[in-house]
Amino acid sequence: MRTTSTPTHCPYCALQCGMALSPLPTGGVEVVERPDFPVNRGALCGKGRTAPAVLAPGVRLTSPLVRSGGALVPASWEEALDRTARELTRVRSAYGADALGVFGGGGLTNEKAYALGKFARVVLGTSQIDYNGRFCMSSAAAGGIKAFGLDRGLPFPMEDIPRTGCVILVGSNPAETMPPFLRFLHELRENGGTLVVVDPRRTRTAEQADLHLAPRPGTDLALALGLLHLVVAEGLVDEEYVAERTVGWEDARATAMAHWPEYVERITGVSVPELRETVRLFCEPEAAMVLTARGPEQQSKGTDTVGAWINLCLATGRAGRPLSGYGCLTGQGNGQGGREHGQKADQLPGYRKLDDPAARRHVAEVWGVDPDTLPGPGRSAYELLDALGTDVKSLLLMGSNPVVSAPRAAHVEERLRALDFLAVCDVVLSETAALADVVLPVTQWAEETGTTTNLEGRVLLRRRALTPPDGVRGDLEILHELADRLGVEKGFPTEPEEVFEELRRASAGGIADYSGITYRRLTEENGVFWPCPAAGPASATDPSPASAAHPGTPRLFLDRFATPDGRARFVPVSHRPAAEEPDEEYPVLLTTGRVVAQYQSGAQTRRVDELNAAAPGPFVELHPRLAARLGASEGDPLAVVSRRGRAVAPARITPGIRPDTVFMPFHWPGEGRANTLTNPALDPTSRMPEFKVCAVRVEIAAP
């Protein structure tokens, strides 16, 4: 173990807060502050502070497990890897390559995500690969690509946020999801800027706002269109900007004008005076921003909803200008980089499209294969999970827990059980790993080196601070061993820096160009923003040794957008209802989200005593008027029932939620599993499920 502290980054959310790990005399490490990192300046939430707790041998897996006689039992690595390779070969021989599925995670490093996508397409030859990041910001990505030609969570560094004039924060609760981010909003208000929060709940973040709008879940699209209508009606369109830097305004204007304020008030529940005040706050200062998160994005119309908020920014000249723009607050630790380099069903490294012949040729040259051998685009995440046990017979899963995190989770659990073979690589025995035929224990963030890309597009280097325990191997080593057993002896190195060097070549010239970034730069700088092309002419074989000359790109679109003509695109969109509206049988709306002490499916944070003490289990948040109609008191067990199933959790009564809405956090399995209820209706473009709104009924649970 090292004798000095090791600078690294938190393993949880997309802030990727800087921290350092210092060795303890008794073994293990403790987290110490790292005030030099600009994102968090040393501040950490409880999850970051307690992250080393999951490194303990009693908490995590330290031996491979194989299923024998219906139970998972310890096995050697040779046995576990041999069995995995044998089963993958058997399924491919019997049913074809596309019967092999691969499911990745937004917490994997860039190197792992890159290697996993390459493994699926080169070794297995399957098109059936996607990842849980599809459930994170795919709608924002699709909307950004349509409008700007490029998707990066924030097209500006977070340090710009306190210096703008107004931020409209839509469907985000960073006080719970990424607490260190809240300081940017505090500084915004200290500097005289204003904050508008759009959320059906009066969250801890909404309490900080100058104006809180509480729309009915599923109506964010109508809200944005109503604001744009008022911008037009009140003569606040930046006509010069629209003429010089955009196309498509007339069609977008026409659809917005069909959403007059009183009509939007009826749809959303947001009053006309609140709409007018929002427009005033947004348009009065010289600069302003709209930031969205899962609230508007995890809907069956999420891409259009993002498009409507982008249209508001474009019409007012609030994109591609200093201290202005539209951005998305990415959720997962490497949600940004995780999709840029190949584990998404339709993408190749560098954010290249899999169906683009030039992209296929470039990446195939790096990989040393014939581009014609690369499979085409496969199923999106939920569609892939839904096909398990039917078209897809086996699944290799890395860094995800869909038994808890997927929509219509009981159905997904049934599909996982129906597989011929399931192999899971994970740190802990998650609810999904417990169903596997083979479980492969992997190293954690503190035990390995690798890069991640935070929500700003800042590429960062996590550094190894600990030697992993015996019996644990890295994901890269597992892919190397499986590739070797499946007949591909070269092309899957186990050293992260070697993988990153290949990633640089594969990304060269792509939208997400990392070719000018090196491990050496990342040890000397506080991250490098992509795109960062090599200094000289980049190619698939040589990204140029003089690559350090490019400074990276903290701020996008200041001169032109990433479209062929350099202009942003207005996309005309219209409000439509959620896929599932309340009715007589299911009269209440359910929305879901996170709490501050737990993270995602809770597979790791639920194993930390301090975090469990703060958030021991699920709950149903409801308004006092709804509680009175039900005859429910604080703490009473409530059953929430949708067309997909039933979840039970204690009542938490608060006036800070709409009377027509209930809220459940989604971190827990069992009878309180919120995603038993959620609707897998998909956005037609992003293929994002409608996590954030479905129809339910609520009743007091029988004892």
XYZ file of C-alpha atoms in Angstrom:
703
model
C 0.000 0.000 0.000
C 1.164 3.533 -0.764
C 2.478 5.652 2.122
C 1.235 8.996 0.787
C -2.238 10.084 -0.223
C -3.341 9.359 -3.781
C -5.383 11.944 -5.693
C -8.426 10.419 -7.341
C -12.165 10.917 -7.866
C -15.360 9.781 -6.180
C -16.885 6.555 -7.587
C -20.459 7.819 -7.581
C -22.218 10.626 -9.497
C -21.209 12.539 -12.619
C -19.632 15.396 -10.704
C -16.685 13.036 -10.196
C -15.635 15.106 -7.205
C -11.940 15.260 -6.471
C -10.752 13.440 -3.363
C -7.592 11.851 -2.070
C -7.133 8.479 -0.412
C -4.782 8.238 2.527
C -3.595 4.900 3.969
C -4.693 3.940 7.472
C -2.280 2.291 9.932
C -4.721 -0.581 10.355
C -5.068 -1.132 6.619
C -7.422 0.310 4.067
C -7.779 3.977 3.255
C -9.667 7.034 4.379
C -10.966 9.888 2.251
C -9.265 13.254 2.665
C -10.186 16.531 1.025
C -8.700 17.631 -2.263
C -9.443 21.365 -2.441
C -7.478 21.878 -5.670
C -10.145 20.226 -7.821
C -12.444 22.979 -9.160
C -15.686 20.999 -9.313
C -16.076 20.439 -5.567
C -13.117 22.317 -3.999
C -12.783 19.583 -1.397
C -16.472 19.294 -0.474
C -17.967 15.799 -0.514
C -21.371 14.320 0.223
C -21.883 11.418 2.615
C -21.620 8.876 -0.163
C -18.212 10.142 -1.210
C -16.908 10.326 2.347
C -17.967 6.739 3.087
C -16.976 5.231 -0.264
C -14.070 3.200 1.196
C -16.542 1.225 3.331
C -17.468 -0.855 0.272
C -13.812 -1.870 -0.132
C -13.973 -4.012 3.017
C -13.671 -7.784 2.439
C -16.827 -8.487 4.435
C -18.864 -6.224 2.179
C -17.651 -7.079 -1.314
C -17.127 -10.226 -3.332
C -13.674 -11.812 -3.128
C -14.157 -15.078 -5.002
C -15.845 -16.161 -8.226
C -19.165 -17.921 -7.768
C -20.789 -20.541 -10.006
C -24.242 -21.997 -9.785
C -24.274 -25.623 -8.687
C -27.338 -27.514 -7.555
C -29.363 -24.287 -7.654
C -26.996 -22.354 -5.384
C -24.034 -20.058 -5.984
C -20.866 -21.612 -4.598
C -17.222 -20.425 -4.598
C -15.115 -21.498 -7.557
C -11.686 -20.909 -9.008
C -11.132 -18.300 -11.678
C -10.259 -21.001 -14.192
C -13.538 -22.793 -13.567
C -15.612 -19.619 -13.720
C -13.989 -18.270 -16.894
C -13.986 -21.655 -18.620
C -17.674 -22.103 -17.875
C -18.502 -18.626 -19.131
C -16.599 -19.113 -22.380
C -18.099 -22.575 -22.872
C -21.657 -21.314 -22.410
C -21.153 -18.339 -24.718
C -19.755 -20.654 -27.375
C -22.643 -23.082 -26.944
C -25.295 -20.384 -27.273
C -23.631 -18.825 -30.300
C -23.335 -22.214 -32.015
C -26.940 -23.088 -31.313
C -28.675 -19.777 -31.964
C -26.271 -17.394 -33.683
C -24.208 -14.441 -32.500
C -27.188 -12.186 -31.803
C -28.401 -14.630 -29.175
C -25.499 -13.295 -27.075
C -26.356 -10.148 -25.140
C -24.039 -7.679 -23.401
C -25.270 -5.103 -20.886
C -22.909 -2.470 -19.528
C -22.977 0.357 -17.021
C -22.559 4.090 -16.767
C -20.120 3.603 -13.908
C -17.537 1.767 -16.017
C -14.387 3.693 -16.854
C -13.823 4.830 -20.423
C -11.324 2.020 -20.880
C -13.812 -0.627 -19.719
C -16.676 0.802 -21.769
C -14.443 0.869 -24.843
C -13.194 -2.683 -24.303
C -16.694 -4.006 -23.622
C -18.055 -2.577 -26.867
C -15.101 -3.965 -28.787
C -15.508 -7.363 -27.100
C -19.179 -7.565 -28.069
C -18.586 -6.690 -31.708
C -15.201 -8.304 -32.392
C -15.155 -11.366 -30.139
C -18.835 -12.241 -29.826
C -19.920 -10.716 -33.144
C -23.195 -9.587 -31.602
C -25.214 -6.442 -32.184
C -27.013 -6.951 -28.862
C -25.191 -4.540 -26.573
C -26.487 -1.564 -24.632
C -26.075 -0.157 -21.140
C -27.916 1.377 -18.225
C -26.840 4.858 -19.286
C -29.707 4.612 -21.772
C -31.856 5.211 -18.670
C -29.824 8.300 -17.718
C -29.533 11.082 -20.300
C -30.347 9.516 -23.660
C -33.229 11.947 -24.268
C -30.993 14.934 -23.585
C -28.371 13.431 -25.873
C -30.883 12.949 -28.679
C -32.253 16.459 -28.248
C -28.791 17.972 -28.187
C -27.718 16.150 -31.331
C -30.851 17.264 -33.188
C -30.358 20.902 -32.226
C -26.600 21.345 -31.952
C -25.132 18.373 -33.830
C -23.297 17.269 -30.687
C -24.155 15.932 -27.250
C -22.125 16.828 -24.191
C -23.853 17.073 -20.826
C -22.756 20.651 -20.167
C -21.302 22.602 -23.104
C -19.598 24.872 -20.584
C -17.720 24.318 -17.317
C -19.684 24.465 -14.069
C -17.709 27.535 -13.045
C -19.826 29.509 -15.553
C -23.098 28.777 -13.739
C -22.686 31.283 -10.866
C -21.801 34.004 -13.378
C -24.944 33.790 -15.494
C -28.068 35.847 -14.859
C -30.723 33.160 -14.463
C -30.838 29.367 -14.318
C -34.003 27.395 -15.002
C -33.430 23.986 -13.413
C -35.900 21.460 -14.793
C -36.582 18.161 -13.019
C -33.370 18.109 -11.022
C -32.780 17.927 -7.287
C -28.998 18.288 -6.865
C -29.368 18.933 -3.133
C -30.083 15.183 -2.926
C -28.473 13.772 -6.057
C -25.163 15.694 -6.201
C -24.901 17.927 -3.108
C -21.545 19.612 -3.913
C -23.177 21.059 -7.054
C -25.501 23.137 -4.882
C -22.729 25.624 -4.156
C -22.857 26.788 -7.794
C -26.524 27.668 -7.311
C -25.819 29.395 -3.996
C -23.087 31.453 -5.651
C -25.434 32.278 -8.537
C -27.872 33.919 -6.116
C -25.104 35.577 -4.113
C -23.953 37.181 -7.379
C -27.434 38.573 -8.028
C -28.637 35.857 -10.383
C -31.960 34.080 -10.042
C -32.916 30.414 -9.832
C -36.148 28.906 -11.138
C -36.772 25.276 -10.185
C -39.308 23.158 -12.066
C -40.369 20.126 -10.020
C -43.714 18.646 -8.886
C -42.192 18.388 -5.409
C -40.892 21.163 -3.189
C -37.507 19.522 -2.846
C -34.533 20.744 -0.863
C -33.339 22.287 -4.129
C -36.682 23.969 -4.807
C -36.501 25.556 -1.372
C -33.416 27.463 -2.578
C -35.197 28.901 -5.617
C -36.458 32.411 -6.300
C -39.389 30.783 -8.062
C -40.624 27.196 -7.799
C -42.919 25.872 -10.527
C -44.732 22.626 -9.632
C -46.155 21.223 -12.872
C -48.158 18.052 -13.118
C -45.728 15.178 -13.905
C -45.437 14.582 -17.622
C -46.243 18.161 -18.680
C -42.766 19.714 -18.889
C -43.081 19.858 -22.680
C -46.232 21.971 -22.499
C -44.577 24.210 -19.908
C -41.587 24.951 -22.145
C -43.877 25.632 -25.113
C -45.978 28.001 -23.012
C -42.864 29.948 -22.026
C -41.768 30.181 -25.660
C -45.255 31.414 -26.619
C -44.894 34.249 -24.116
C -41.388 35.072 -25.380
C -42.871 35.556 -28.854
C -45.978 37.381 -27.655
C -43.977 39.818 -25.547
C -41.465 40.605 -28.287
C -38.515 38.994 -26.518
C -37.176 36.915 -29.421
C -33.558 37.737 -30.294
C -34.306 38.176 -33.982
C -30.718 38.945 -35.011
C -29.367 35.824 -33.298
C -32.143 33.651 -34.739
C -31.390 34.917 -38.259
C -27.624 34.563 -38.000
C -27.155 31.352 -36.001
C -30.227 29.131 -36.427
C -32.561 27.525 -38.929
C -36.155 26.283 -38.619
C -37.543 29.078 -36.459
C -40.806 29.617 -38.297
C -42.025 26.040 -37.797
C -40.977 26.015 -34.135
C -42.653 29.382 -33.626
C -45.910 28.107 -35.125
C -46.099 25.116 -32.781
C -45.286 27.283 -29.758
C -48.031 29.758 -30.604
C -50.584 26.945 -30.339
C -49.727 26.711 -26.613
C -51.212 29.906 -25.204
C -50.746 30.585 -21.483
C -54.237 29.691 -20.257
C -54.113 26.405 -22.176
C -50.716 25.595 -20.652
C -52.017 26.480 -17.193
C -54.823 23.919 -17.601
C -52.366 21.225 -18.702
C -49.568 21.865 -16.208
C -51.204 23.462 -13.193
C -48.636 26.295 -13.380
C -50.462 29.616 -13.245
C -50.249 32.244 -15.967
C -48.635 34.777 -13.571
C -45.956 32.180 -12.760
C -45.357 31.622 -16.466
C -44.981 35.352 -17.058
C -42.643 35.738 -14.093
C -40.457 32.902 -15.376
C -40.130 34.591 -18.763
C -39.226 37.880 -17.076
C -36.549 36.286 -14.892
C -35.086 34.381 -17.846
C -35.085 37.203 -20.385
C -34.108 40.267 -18.327
C -30.399 39.451 -17.756
C -27.826 39.405 -20.533
C -27.137 35.695 -20.044
C -29.197 32.719 -18.848
C -29.167 28.926 -18.828
C -31.587 26.006 -18.862
C -30.392 22.828 -17.153
C -32.476 19.652 -17.385
C -32.176 16.293 -15.670
C -34.153 13.091 -15.388
C -37.504 14.749 -14.638
C -38.258 15.932 -18.187
C -35.952 13.401 -19.852
C -37.270 10.097 -18.459
C -40.510 10.395 -20.378
C -41.877 8.808 -23.526
C -41.592 12.289 -25.065
C -38.297 13.167 -23.398
C -36.465 14.073 -26.603
C -39.205 16.482 -27.661
C -39.303 17.949 -24.159
C -35.576 18.644 -24.240
C -36.062 20.088 -27.716
C -38.676 22.513 -26.419
C -36.336 23.823 -23.712
C -33.545 24.140 -26.276
C -35.932 26.092 -28.542
C -36.519 28.513 -25.652
C -32.755 29.032 -25.372
C -32.310 29.508 -29.112
C -35.199 31.950 -29.509
C -33.775 34.163 -26.768
C -30.166 33.900 -27.987
C -29.171 31.837 -24.947
C -26.993 29.192 -26.630
C -23.482 29.398 -28.033
C -22.830 32.626 -26.163
C -20.710 33.252 -23.062
C -22.415 32.288 -19.785
C -25.519 31.070 -21.639
C -26.743 27.749 -22.936
C -28.676 24.561 -22.524
C -27.109 21.731 -20.510
C -27.993 18.373 -19.022
C -26.982 17.296 -15.529
C -25.735 13.770 -16.187
C -26.442 11.319 -13.375
C -24.079 8.335 -13.411
C -20.383 8.634 -12.675
C -19.289 8.027 -16.262
C -22.654 8.426 -17.955
C -21.015 10.792 -20.454
C -17.892 8.813 -21.356
C -19.677 5.500 -20.974
C -21.720 6.032 -24.100
C -19.100 7.861 -26.147
C -16.882 4.888 -26.763
C -18.980 1.941 -27.785
C -21.258 0.254 -25.262
C -24.372 1.959 -26.637
C -26.306 -0.087 -29.196
C -25.802 2.315 -32.105
C -22.410 3.880 -31.423
C -18.738 3.269 -32.022
C -15.847 4.955 -30.172
C -15.587 8.723 -30.535
C -19.365 9.036 -30.584
C -19.405 7.681 -34.112
C -22.567 6.199 -35.555
C -22.424 2.459 -36.077
C -24.299 2.655 -39.379
C -21.877 5.231 -40.867
C -19.577 3.455 -43.376
C -16.713 5.907 -42.795
C -16.966 5.424 -39.029
C -16.953 1.658 -39.428
C -13.865 1.798 -41.635
C -11.983 4.028 -39.204
C -12.707 1.943 -36.114
C -12.210 -1.348 -37.943
C -8.744 -0.165 -38.976
C -7.875 0.522 -35.333
C -9.231 -2.867 -34.329
C -7.528 -4.684 -37.197
C -10.730 -6.227 -38.555
C -12.767 -6.063 -41.744
C -15.470 -3.379 -41.344
C -17.974 -5.745 -42.955
C -17.604 -8.069 -39.964
C -18.864 -5.448 -37.522
C -22.536 -6.003 -36.672
C -25.068 -3.229 -37.105
C -27.054 -1.400 -34.419
C -28.818 -3.556 -31.848
C -31.654 -3.190 -29.373
C -31.842 -0.378 -26.847
C -31.505 -1.173 -23.144
C -35.089 -1.986 -22.208
C -35.743 -3.736 -25.512
C -32.661 -5.858 -24.925
C -33.784 -6.763 -21.404
C -37.278 -7.525 -22.700
C -35.814 -9.949 -25.267
C -33.905 -12.002 -22.694
C -34.869 -15.645 -22.685
C -36.474 -15.413 -26.118
C -34.278 -13.992 -28.904
C -31.359 -13.335 -26.547
C -30.342 -16.532 -24.762
C -27.302 -15.447 -22.731
C -26.161 -12.216 -21.153
C -22.805 -10.868 -19.998
C -23.565 -8.028 -17.591
C -21.044 -5.539 -16.226
C -21.687 -2.888 -13.596
C -25.484 -2.762 -13.600
C -28.356 -3.995 -11.451
C -31.505 -4.018 -13.632
C -33.486 -6.136 -11.152
C -33.813 -2.894 -9.164
C -33.108 -0.163 -11.720
C -35.040 -1.188 -14.839
C -38.644 -0.160 -15.502
C -41.284 -2.855 -15.072
C -38.667 -4.517 -12.904
C -40.639 -7.654 -12.009
C -40.918 -8.461 -15.703
C -37.200 -7.790 -16.236
C -36.408 -10.122 -13.335
C -38.529 -12.824 -15.009
C -36.640 -12.332 -18.295
C -33.278 -12.635 -16.498
C -34.427 -15.881 -14.897
C -35.456 -17.186 -18.325
C -31.936 -16.929 -19.778
C -29.968 -20.012 -20.710
C -26.916 -18.380 -19.137
C -26.169 -15.219 -17.156
C -22.692 -14.003 -16.178
C -22.329 -10.920 -13.979
C -19.192 -8.924 -13.223
C -19.703 -6.866 -10.087
C -18.151 -5.630 -6.885
C -20.958 -6.932 -4.670
C -23.601 -9.632 -4.886
C -26.311 -7.372 -6.250
C -29.887 -8.538 -6.725
C -29.063 -9.207 -10.384
C -25.812 -11.032 -9.578
C -27.776 -13.294 -7.218
C -29.617 -14.657 -10.282
C -26.452 -15.395 -12.259
C -24.906 -18.682 -13.301
C -21.427 -17.192 -12.916
C -20.454 -14.185 -10.793
C -17.038 -12.627 -11.398
C -15.776 -10.326 -8.597
C -14.068 -7.210 -9.923
C -11.803 -4.463 -8.675
C -13.159 -1.141 -7.500
C -12.338 2.499 -8.192
C -9.620 2.693 -5.500
C -7.954 -0.497 -6.721
C -7.544 0.377 -10.388
C -6.497 3.181 -12.694
C -8.757 4.499 -15.424
C -10.420 7.560 -16.889
C -13.926 8.899 -16.540
C -15.659 11.859 -18.170
C -17.742 14.050 -15.911
C -20.909 15.989 -16.740
C -18.866 18.921 -18.117
C -17.059 16.702 -20.640
C -13.940 16.901 -18.468
C -11.849 13.728 -18.881
C -10.324 12.726 -15.535
C -7.857 10.153 -14.261
C -8.735 7.938 -11.314
C -5.570 6.522 -9.777
C -5.004 3.214 -8.079
C -4.422 3.609 -4.351
C -4.800 0.046 -3.087
C -3.853 -3.472 -4.062
C -7.066 -5.442 -4.609
C -7.647 -8.484 -2.407
C -6.721 -11.941 -3.593
C -9.478 -13.495 -5.645
C -10.518 -10.242 -7.358
C -9.639 -9.294 -10.936
C -10.134 -6.240 -13.130
C -12.813 -6.075 -15.824
C -10.126 -5.588 -18.470
C -8.421 -8.775 -17.339
C -11.726 -10.660 -17.494
C -12.383 -9.481 -21.050
C -8.823 -10.440 -22.011
C -9.227 -13.950 -20.564
C -12.633 -14.483 -22.182
C -11.432 -13.201 -25.547
C -8.488 -15.582 -25.395
C -10.774 -18.526 -24.607
C -13.068 -17.527 -27.447
C -10.252 -17.507 -29.993
C -9.166 -13.846 -30.051
C -5.687 -13.822 -28.556
C -4.760 -10.196 -29.261
C -6.451 -6.838 -28.985
C -7.585 -6.903 -25.354
C -4.755 -5.557 -23.190
C -5.143 -5.533 -19.433
C -3.297 -2.275 -18.712
C -5.688 0.707 -18.685
C -3.212 3.121 -20.243
C -2.638 0.768 -23.168
C -6.392 0.558 -23.699
C -6.660 4.349 -23.504
C -3.966 4.761 -26.141
C -6.034 2.625 -28.478
C -9.171 4.578 -27.519
C -7.342 7.779 -28.516
C -6.741 6.382 -31.980
C -10.290 5.094 -32.316
C -11.797 8.420 -31.256
C -9.514 10.549 -33.462
C -11.571 12.708 -35.783
C -14.840 11.740 -34.134
C -17.291 13.997 -32.348
C -15.901 12.955 -28.958
C -12.261 13.261 -29.982
C -9.891 12.225 -27.181
C -6.828 11.859 -29.395
C -5.046 14.828 -27.815
C -5.479 13.527 -24.259
C -2.841 11.374 -22.571
C -2.416 9.891 -19.115
C 0.548 12.198 -18.648
C -1.625 15.260 -19.272
C -4.273 13.969 -16.901
C -1.726 13.599 -14.095
C -0.621 17.203 -14.603
C -3.969 18.909 -15.188
C -7.373 18.917 -13.486
C -8.871 17.102 -16.419
C -9.073 17.921 -20.127
C -12.310 18.847 -21.876
C -13.209 17.043 -25.083
C -13.107 17.518 -27.987
C -9.351 17.576 -27.741
C -7.897 16.554 -31.114
C -4.272 15.745 -31.668
C -2.077 18.650 -32.691
C -1.081 17.131 -36.002
C -3.121 15.223 -38.589
C -4.858 12.418 -36.687
C -5.285 8.960 -38.109
C -6.422 5.575 -36.955
C -2.806 4.515 -36.490
C -1.209 7.660 -35.042
C -3.000 10.327 -32.982
C 0.228 12.375 -33.053
C 2.886 12.481 -30.345
C 2.609 16.280 -30.111
C -0.981 16.017 -28.948
C -0.528 18.065 -25.778
C -0.655 21.264 -27.851
C -4.470 21.320 -27.961
C -5.907 22.822 -24.759
C -9.240 21.008 -24.875
C -12.624 22.676 -25.301
C -14.283 23.831 -22.087
C -16.890 25.915 -23.960
C -18.635 24.615 -27.037
C -20.537 26.429 -29.807
C -19.160 29.944 -29.226
C -18.246 30.299 -32.901
C -20.445 27.697 -34.570
C -22.579 24.700 -33.745
C -21.515 21.164 -34.676
C -23.859 20.999 -37.657
C -22.796 20.971 -41.325
C -23.603 24.685 -41.746
C -22.661 25.701 -38.207
C -26.234 26.750 -37.349
C -28.400 25.353 -34.582
C -31.671 23.657 -35.521
C -35.025 24.575 -34.069
C -37.089 21.392 -33.842
C -40.868 21.957 -33.904
C -42.555 19.972 -31.130
C -46.051 19.863 -29.636
C -47.388 18.723 -26.296
C -48.847 15.245 -26.040
C -50.029 13.343 -22.979
C -47.945 10.845 -21.072
C -48.152 7.266 -22.277
C -50.348 6.480 -19.281
C -52.758 9.056 -17.867
C -54.776 8.676 -14.637
C -58.234 7.171 -14.857
C -60.928 5.929 -12.488
C -58.999 2.770 -11.579
C -55.571 4.446 -11.318
C -56.349 8.073 -10.367
C -52.943 9.231 -9.038
C -49.612 9.973 -10.722
C -46.401 8.324 -9.535
C -43.001 9.902 -10.001
C -39.695 8.470 -8.791
C -36.243 9.706 -7.831
C -33.352 9.550 -5.406
C -32.526 10.416 -1.802
C -29.258 11.926 -0.675
C -27.895 8.929 1.268
C -28.390 6.296 -1.449
C -27.191 5.954 -5.029
C -28.900 4.410 -8.062
C -30.000 0.812 -7.321
C -28.332 1.018 -3.901
C -26.253 -2.092 -4.547
C -23.223 -0.450 -2.918
C -24.624 2.309 -0.710
C -27.085 -0.052 0.995
C -24.024 -1.844 2.364
C -22.749 1.239 4.233
C -24.048 1.524 7.816
C -23.874 5.313 7.985
C -25.878 5.705 4.786
C -28.452 3.117 5.813
C -28.951 4.898 9.112
C -29.800 8.068 7.177
C -32.023 6.349 4.596
C -33.018 2.866 5.812
C -35.731 2.080 3.302
C -38.313 3.172 0.754
C -41.292 5.399 1.438
C -44.332 6.865 -0.285
C -44.417 10.653 -0.211
C -47.933 12.107 -0.495
C -49.825 15.318 0.165
C -51.947 15.716 3.340
C -55.139 16.014 1.267
C -54.485 12.680 -0.436
C -53.541 11.142 2.913
C -56.816 12.385 4.409
C -58.843 10.859 1.578
C -57.102 7.542 2.194
C -57.350 7.799 5.975
C -53.560 7.390 6.155
C -51.269 8.652 8.892
C -47.507 9.183 8.903
C -45.718 5.834 8.758
C -48.757 3.766 7.739
C -47.937 1.067 5.171
C -49.257 2.149 1.785
C -49.698 -0.026 -1.268
C -49.013 1.720 -4.562
C -50.479 -0.267 -7.449
C -49.929 0.217 -11.188
C -50.838 -1.908 -14.197
C -47.469 -3.631 -13.762
C -47.435 -4.519 -10.097
C -47.625 -3.479 -6.461
C -45.136 -1.879 -4.067
C -45.571 -1.306 -0.341
C -43.768 1.300 1.782
C -44.548 3.585 4.740
C -46.310 6.911 4.224
C -44.364 10.148 4.414
C -46.850 13.023 4.460
C -45.750 16.472 3.311
C -47.382 19.558 1.785
C -44.354 19.800 -0.522
C -45.825 17.551 -3.212
C -48.789 18.012 -5.507
C -52.046 16.480 -4.183
C -52.456 14.461 -7.407
C -48.949 12.930 -7.192
C -47.007 10.475 -5.059
C -43.240 10.027 -5.010
C -41.134 6.927 -4.316
C -37.325 6.595 -4.274
C -36.028 3.706 -6.391
C -32.982 2.442 -4.444
C -34.477 -0.662 -2.819
C -35.473 -4.182 -3.911
C -38.269 -6.258 -2.432
C -41.819 -5.166 -1.765
C -40.826 -1.483 -1.774
C -39.237 -1.642 -5.237
C -40.499 1.478 -7.011
C -39.572 0.179 -10.454
C -42.048 -2.662 -10.099
C -44.556 0.069 -10.943
C -42.852 2.158 -13.630
C -43.866 2.196 -17.268
C -41.454 0.944 -19.964
C -43.155 3.031 -22.678
C -40.252 4.266 -24.825
C -39.388 7.603 -26.359
C -39.404 6.958 -30.134
C -36.007 8.614 -30.640
C -33.944 8.066 -27.492
C -35.632 4.781 -26.452
C -35.784 6.174 -22.912
C -38.443 4.508 -20.723
C -41.065 6.662 -19.008
C -39.743 6.292 -15.459
C -41.008 9.668 -14.293
C -44.764 9.332 -14.733
C -47.311 6.537 -14.581
C -50.847 6.062 -13.279
C -51.313 4.343 -9.912
C -53.794 3.909 -7.127
C -52.809 4.215 -3.502
C -54.408 2.299 -0.640
C -53.612 1.398 2.927
C -51.862 -1.958 2.855
C -53.452 -4.838 4.705
C -51.456 -5.816 7.810
